Amino acid sequence: MLVDLELLLPTPVAVGRSLAALAGTAEFWLSALYTLLRVLMGLAGGVLLGGTLAFLTHFLPWADLLFSPAVRVVRATPVVSFILLVYLWVTRANIPGVIAALMVLPVIWGSVSTGLASVDAQLLEFAHAYRFSRLKTLRLIYLPSLRPHFTGGLLTAFGLAWKSGVAAEVICPPKLAIGSRIQQARLALETPELFAWTLVIIALSLGLEALLRRGLHRKGGAA
């Protein structure tokens, strides 16, 4: 009976012991590092592509007609469906980064699009009257208006990138990844190890989000 209970819900002592044992191995740190790199690369790619598409769909009618429906389809599609589809086209090690980017893209696109639409028309008329260059208009008018929208979108996007990236690793496990270790623990019925990896995911997510939030607020305050 005690064994069954440990299998279903391990004690904090058992989870802590498992976490300590994992932390003493090189594979633990490499798995965490590679997962972090995949998620951050996906986040960066999604931010770049989502921001670019937002500018295109805002300023170019043909781009809005072409890309806006596609982005909305991406936003509405379940992450599991994307993981299984991307698995057909991308090597296993690159799937988490691609999935993270796909989940980030519509969030950033929506945030930046909202920021662009909220730019004060009188300020744009002022810039036009004083013949601001496009770069100066972007720097002095568009970017200040975009900053709060982009900051909120980026924080939301990071959480989605982290969750979807790890989920992709569980379904399509690369060689070194947190998701791969979770899958191995599940198959081996190592419940304390499964809980230990879950704690690692939560700790990394909260810690990185706090660092990101602090960095964005500091940059915003400096500006």
mmCIF file of C-alpha atoms in Angstrom:
data_model
loop_
_atom_site.group_PDB
_atom_site.id
_atom_site.type_symbol
_atom_site.label_atom_id
_atom_site.label_comp_id
_atom_site.label_asym_id
_atom_site.label_seq_id
_atom_site.Cartn_x
_atom_site.Cartn_y
_atom_site.Cartn_z
ATOM 1 C CA MET A 1 0.000 0.000 0.000
ATOM 2 C CA LEU A 2 2.851 2.356 0.835
ATOM 3 C CA VAL A 3 4.525 1.547 -2.483
ATOM 4 C CA ASP A 4 1.310 2.327 -4.342
ATOM 5 C CA LEU A 5 1.010 5.638 -2.501
ATOM 6 C CA GLU A 6 4.600 6.592 -3.366
ATOM 7 C CA LEU A 7 3.886 5.715 -6.984
ATOM 8 C CA LEU A 8 0.880 8.027 -7.119
ATOM 9 C CA LEU A 9 1.973 10.834 -4.801
ATOM 10 C CA PRO A 10 5.565 10.793 -3.526
ATOM 11 C CA THR A 11 6.478 12.566 -0.323
ATOM 12 C CA PRO A 12 8.383 15.875 -0.398
ATOM 13 C CA VAL A 13 11.366 14.013 1.071
ATOM 14 C CA ALA A 14 11.369 11.527 -1.800
ATOM 15 C CA VAL A 15 11.064 14.311 -4.364
ATOM 16 C CA GLY A 16 13.867 16.294 -2.704
ATOM 17 C CA ARG A 17 16.095 13.228 -2.622
ATOM 18 C CA SER A 18 15.440 12.598 -6.299
ATOM 19 C CA LEU A 19 16.125 16.230 -7.184
ATOM 20 C CA ALA A 20 19.418 16.174 -5.270
ATOM 21 C CA ALA A 21 20.468 13.006 -7.078
ATOM 22 C CA LEU A 22 19.592 14.534 -10.457
ATOM 23 C CA ALA A 23 21.447 17.760 -9.697
ATOM 24 C CA GLY A 24 24.613 15.757 -9.106
ATOM 25 C CA THR A 25 24.740 14.579 -12.717
ATOM 26 C CA ALA A 26 26.038 16.389 -15.790
ATOM 27 C CA GLU A 27 23.015 15.213 -17.792
ATOM 28 C CA PHE A 28 20.702 17.204 -15.514
ATOM 29 C CA TRP A 29 22.445 20.502 -16.216
ATOM 30 C CA LEU A 30 22.881 19.782 -19.931
ATOM 31 C CA SER A 31 19.206 18.871 -20.277
ATOM 32 C CA ALA A 32 18.158 22.106 -18.573
ATOM 33 C CA LEU A 33 20.602 24.135 -20.669
ATOM 34 C CA TYR A 34 19.528 22.673 -24.003
ATOM 35 C CA THR A 35 15.845 23.125 -23.155
ATOM 36 C CA LEU A 36 16.502 26.730 -22.190
ATOM 37 C CA LEU A 37 18.399 27.390 -25.427
ATOM 38 C CA ARG A 38 15.649 25.845 -27.559
ATOM 39 C CA VAL A 39 12.947 27.893 -25.841
ATOM 40 C CA LEU A 40 14.903 31.144 -26.055
ATOM 41 C CA MET A 41 15.691 30.585 -29.733
ATOM 42 C CA GLY A 42 12.022 29.890 -30.405
ATOM 43 C CA LEU A 43 11.030 32.971 -28.417
ATOM 44 C CA ALA A 44 13.446 35.162 -30.370
ATOM 45 C CA GLY A 45 12.268 33.777 -33.700
ATOM 46 C CA GLY A 46 8.607 34.206 -32.799
ATOM 47 C CA VAL A 47 9.159 37.781 -31.596
ATOM 48 C CA LEU A 48 11.039 38.732 -34.756
ATOM 49 C CA LEU A 49 8.531 37.139 -37.125
ATOM 50 C CA GLY A 50 5.475 38.294 -35.175
ATOM 51 C CA GLY A 51 6.717 41.876 -34.963
ATOM 52 C CA THR A 52 7.613 41.957 -38.647
ATOM 53 C CA LEU A 53 4.209 40.610 -39.664
ATOM 54 C CA ALA A 54 2.484 43.131 -37.405
ATOM 55 C CA PHE A 55 4.190 46.040 -39.188
ATOM 56 C CA LEU A 56 3.469 44.533 -42.600
ATOM 57 C CA THR A 57 -0.217 43.879 -41.898
ATOM 58 C CA HIS A 58 -0.654 47.351 -40.392
ATOM 59 C CA PHE A 59 0.925 49.368 -43.191
ATOM 60 C CA LEU A 60 0.300 47.194 -46.273
ATOM 61 C CA PRO A 61 -3.270 46.204 -47.200
ATOM 62 C CA TRP A 62 -2.132 43.253 -49.319
ATOM 63 C CA ALA A 63 -0.075 41.903 -46.405
ATOM 64 C CA ASP A 64 -3.051 42.251 -44.077
ATOM 65 C CA LEU A 65 -5.218 40.323 -46.528
ATOM 66 C CA LEU A 66 -2.590 37.615 -46.927
ATOM 67 C CA PHE A 67 -1.079 37.150 -43.476
ATOM 68 C CA SER A 68 -3.719 38.124 -40.894
ATOM 69 C CA PRO A 69 -5.962 35.074 -41.566
ATOM 70 C CA ALA A 70 -2.914 32.794 -41.441
ATOM 71 C CA VAL A 71 -1.818 34.179 -38.080
ATOM 72 C CA ARG A 72 -5.327 33.723 -36.691
ATOM 73 C CA VAL A 73 -5.282 30.099 -37.858
ATOM 74 C CA VAL A 74 -1.981 29.576 -36.048
ATOM 75 C CA ARG A 75 -3.469 31.112 -32.889
ATOM 76 C CA ALA A 76 -6.522 28.828 -33.046
ATOM 77 C CA THR A 77 -4.666 25.558 -33.748
ATOM 78 C CA PRO A 78 -3.904 23.318 -30.714
ATOM 79 C CA VAL A 79 -0.236 22.999 -29.877
ATOM 80 C CA VAL A 80 -0.396 19.190 -30.034
ATOM 81 C CA SER A 81 -1.519 19.351 -33.659
ATOM 82 C CA PHE A 82 1.421 21.576 -34.522
ATOM 83 C CA ILE A 83 3.851 19.279 -32.733
ATOM 84 C CA LEU A 84 2.679 16.260 -34.741
ATOM 85 C CA LEU A 85 2.698 18.197 -38.018
ATOM 86 C CA VAL A 86 6.107 19.784 -37.480
ATOM 87 C CA TYR A 87 7.483 16.338 -36.603
ATOM 88 C CA LEU A 88 6.984 15.405 -40.272
ATOM 89 C CA TRP A 89 9.118 18.277 -41.542
ATOM 90 C CA VAL A 90 11.718 19.143 -38.886
ATOM 91 C CA THR A 91 14.417 17.144 -37.116
ATOM 92 C CA ARG A 92 13.527 16.122 -33.579
ATOM 93 C CA ALA A 93 16.079 18.407 -31.924
ATOM 94 C CA ASN A 94 14.597 21.480 -33.639
ATOM 95 C CA ILE A 95 10.910 20.747 -33.000
ATOM 96 C CA PRO A 96 10.696 22.469 -29.556
ATOM 97 C CA GLY A 97 12.170 25.704 -30.903
ATOM 98 C CA VAL A 98 9.856 25.731 -33.922
ATOM 99 C CA ILE A 99 6.800 25.039 -31.752
ATOM 100 C CA ALA A 100 7.795 27.775 -29.289
ATOM 101 C CA ALA A 101 8.162 30.235 -32.166
ATOM 102 C CA LEU A 102 4.739 29.304 -33.564
ATOM 103 C CA MET A 103 3.089 29.865 -30.188
ATOM 104 C CA VAL A 104 4.867 33.192 -29.687
ATOM 105 C CA LEU A 105 4.180 34.578 -33.169
ATOM 106 C CA PRO A 106 0.419 35.324 -32.835
ATOM 107 C CA VAL A 107 0.841 36.786 -29.344
ATOM 108 C CA ILE A 108 3.481 39.276 -30.472
ATOM 109 C CA TRP A 109 1.597 39.984 -33.681
ATOM 110 C CA GLY A 110 -1.546 40.815 -31.716
ATOM 111 C CA SER A 111 0.267 42.981 -29.161
ATOM 112 C CA VAL A 112 2.268 44.952 -31.712
ATOM 113 C CA SER A 113 -0.753 45.350 -33.990
ATOM 114 C CA THR A 114 -2.755 46.768 -31.089
ATOM 115 C CA GLY A 115 0.083 49.145 -30.254
ATOM 116 C CA LEU A 116 0.339 50.347 -33.849
ATOM 117 C CA ALA A 117 -3.405 50.928 -34.034
ATOM 118 C CA SER A 118 -3.330 52.967 -30.813
ATOM 119 C CA VAL A 119 -0.747 55.502 -32.025
ATOM 120 C CA ASP A 120 -2.123 59.028 -31.643
ATOM 121 C CA ALA A 121 -3.165 60.332 -35.068
ATOM 122 C CA GLN A 122 -2.389 63.924 -34.021
ATOM 123 C CA LEU A 123 1.206 62.958 -33.302
ATOM 124 C CA LEU A 124 1.461 61.412 -36.747
ATOM 125 C CA GLU A 125 0.092 64.613 -38.281
ATOM 126 C CA PHE A 126 2.639 66.580 -36.262
ATOM 127 C CA ALA A 127 5.453 64.351 -37.568
ATOM 128 C CA HIS A 128 4.200 64.765 -41.118
ATOM 129 C CA ALA A 129 3.903 68.542 -40.775
ATOM 130 C CA TYR A 130 7.477 68.828 -39.526
ATOM 131 C CA ARG A 131 8.711 66.381 -42.139
ATOM 132 C CA PHE A 132 10.082 63.763 -39.774
ATOM 133 C CA SER A 133 11.939 60.997 -41.512
ATOM 134 C CA ARG A 134 10.464 57.495 -41.266
ATOM 135 C CA LEU A 135 13.174 56.478 -38.843
ATOM 136 C CA LYS A 136 12.561 59.508 -36.636
ATOM 137 C CA THR A 137 8.809 58.916 -36.695
ATOM 138 C CA LEU A 138 9.372 55.307 -35.708
ATOM 139 C CA ARG A 139 11.741 56.230 -32.878
ATOM 140 C CA LEU A 140 9.827 59.167 -31.404
ATOM 141 C CA ILE A 141 6.202 58.233 -32.007
ATOM 142 C CA TYR A 142 5.671 54.556 -32.784
ATOM 143 C CA LEU A 143 8.120 52.939 -30.359
ATOM 144 C CA PRO A 144 6.900 54.790 -27.219
ATOM 145 C CA SER A 145 3.337 53.805 -28.079
ATOM 146 C CA LEU A 146 4.328 50.205 -28.756
ATOM 147 C CA ARG A 147 6.411 49.698 -25.601
ATOM 148 C CA PRO A 148 3.646 48.824 -23.078
ATOM 149 C CA HIS A 149 1.860 46.569 -25.566
ATOM 150 C CA PHE A 150 5.060 44.800 -26.544
ATOM 151 C CA THR A 151 6.154 44.335 -22.927
ATOM 152 C CA GLY A 152 2.880 42.690 -21.943
ATOM 153 C CA GLY A 153 2.891 40.537 -25.048
ATOM 154 C CA LEU A 154 6.473 39.432 -24.512
ATOM 155 C CA LEU A 155 5.805 38.307 -20.940
ATOM 156 C CA THR A 156 2.782 36.304 -22.088
ATOM 157 C CA ALA A 157 4.736 34.914 -25.034
ATOM 158 C CA PHE A 158 7.574 33.722 -22.816
ATOM 159 C CA GLY A 159 5.210 31.631 -20.703
ATOM 160 C CA LEU A 160 3.676 30.073 -23.820
ATOM 161 C CA ALA A 161 7.100 29.430 -25.353
ATOM 162 C CA TRP A 162 8.303 27.668 -22.219
ATOM 163 C CA LYS A 163 5.210 25.457 -21.821
ATOM 164 C CA SER A 164 4.894 24.575 -25.499
ATOM 165 C CA GLY A 165 8.628 23.947 -25.875
ATOM 166 C CA VAL A 166 8.710 21.477 -22.984
ATOM 167 C CA ALA A 167 5.497 19.835 -24.244
ATOM 168 C CA ALA A 168 7.141 19.342 -27.638
ATOM 169 C CA GLU A 169 10.127 17.752 -25.928
ATOM 170 C CA VAL A 170 7.850 15.301 -24.103
ATOM 171 C CA ILE A 171 6.007 14.256 -27.264
ATOM 172 C CA CYS A 172 9.066 14.256 -29.560
ATOM 173 C CA PRO A 173 11.953 13.817 -27.093
ATOM 174 C CA PRO A 174 15.384 15.041 -28.222
ATOM 175 C CA LYS A 175 18.527 13.463 -26.788
ATOM 176 C CA LEU A 176 19.141 16.064 -24.073
ATOM 177 C CA ALA A 177 16.054 17.888 -22.830
ATOM 178 C CA ILE A 178 13.895 18.308 -19.752
ATOM 179 C CA GLY A 179 10.929 16.931 -21.669
ATOM 180 C CA SER A 180 12.903 13.821 -22.591
ATOM 181 C CA ARG A 181 13.766 13.184 -18.959
ATOM 182 C CA ILE A 182 10.116 13.652 -17.984
ATOM 183 C CA GLN A 183 9.101 11.072 -20.575
ATOM 184 C CA GLN A 184 11.749 8.645 -19.342
ATOM 185 C CA ALA A 185 10.617 9.081 -15.747
ATOM 186 C CA ARG A 186 7.000 8.484 -16.740
ATOM 187 C CA LEU A 187 7.785 5.313 -18.656
ATOM 188 C CA ALA A 188 9.932 3.999 -15.807
ATOM 189 C CA LEU A 189 7.242 4.914 -13.232
ATOM 190 C CA GLU A 190 9.782 7.054 -11.387
ATOM 191 C CA THR A 191 7.190 9.389 -9.884
ATOM 192 C CA PRO A 192 9.576 11.227 -7.511
ATOM 193 C CA GLU A 193 11.816 12.033 -10.479
ATOM 194 C CA LEU A 194 8.773 13.168 -12.468
ATOM 195 C CA PHE A 195 7.831 15.563 -9.662
ATOM 196 C CA ALA A 196 11.454 16.704 -9.358
ATOM 197 C CA TRP A 197 11.608 17.657 -13.033
ATOM 198 C CA THR A 198 8.270 19.424 -12.712
ATOM 199 C CA LEU A 199 9.724 21.515 -9.892
ATOM 200 C CA VAL A 200 12.704 22.342 -12.108
ATOM 201 C CA ILE A 201 10.367 23.517 -14.877
ATOM 202 C CA ILE A 202 8.389 25.713 -12.484
ATOM 203 C CA ALA A 203 11.510 27.169 -10.863
ATOM 204 C CA LEU A 204 13.142 27.976 -14.208
ATOM 205 C CA SER A 205 9.945 29.484 -15.581
ATOM 206 C CA LEU A 206 9.339 31.729 -12.569
ATOM 207 C CA GLY A 207 12.995 32.736 -12.292
ATOM 208 C CA LEU A 208 13.412 33.568 -15.968
ATOM 209 C CA GLU A 209 10.110 35.427 -16.100
ATOM 210 C CA ALA A 210 11.166 37.510 -13.093
ATOM 211 C CA LEU A 211 14.475 38.351 -14.800
ATOM 212 C CA LEU A 212 12.684 39.233 -18.024
ATOM 213 C CA ARG A 213 10.151 41.398 -16.205
ATOM 214 C CA ARG A 214 12.902 43.213 -14.303
ATOM 215 C CA GLY A 215 14.909 43.774 -17.476
ATOM 216 C CA LEU A 216 11.897 45.151 -19.356
ATOM 217 C CA HIS A 217 10.889 47.454 -16.521
ATOM 218 C CA ARG A 218 14.437 48.701 -16.090
ATOM 219 C CA LYS A 219 14.737 49.403 -19.791
ATOM 220 C CA GLY A 220 11.360 51.125 -19.805
ATOM 221 C CA GLY A 221 12.333 53.265 -16.827
ATOM 222 C CA ALA A 222 15.652 54.185 -18.411
ATOM 223 C CA ALA A 223 13.868 55.224 -21.574
#
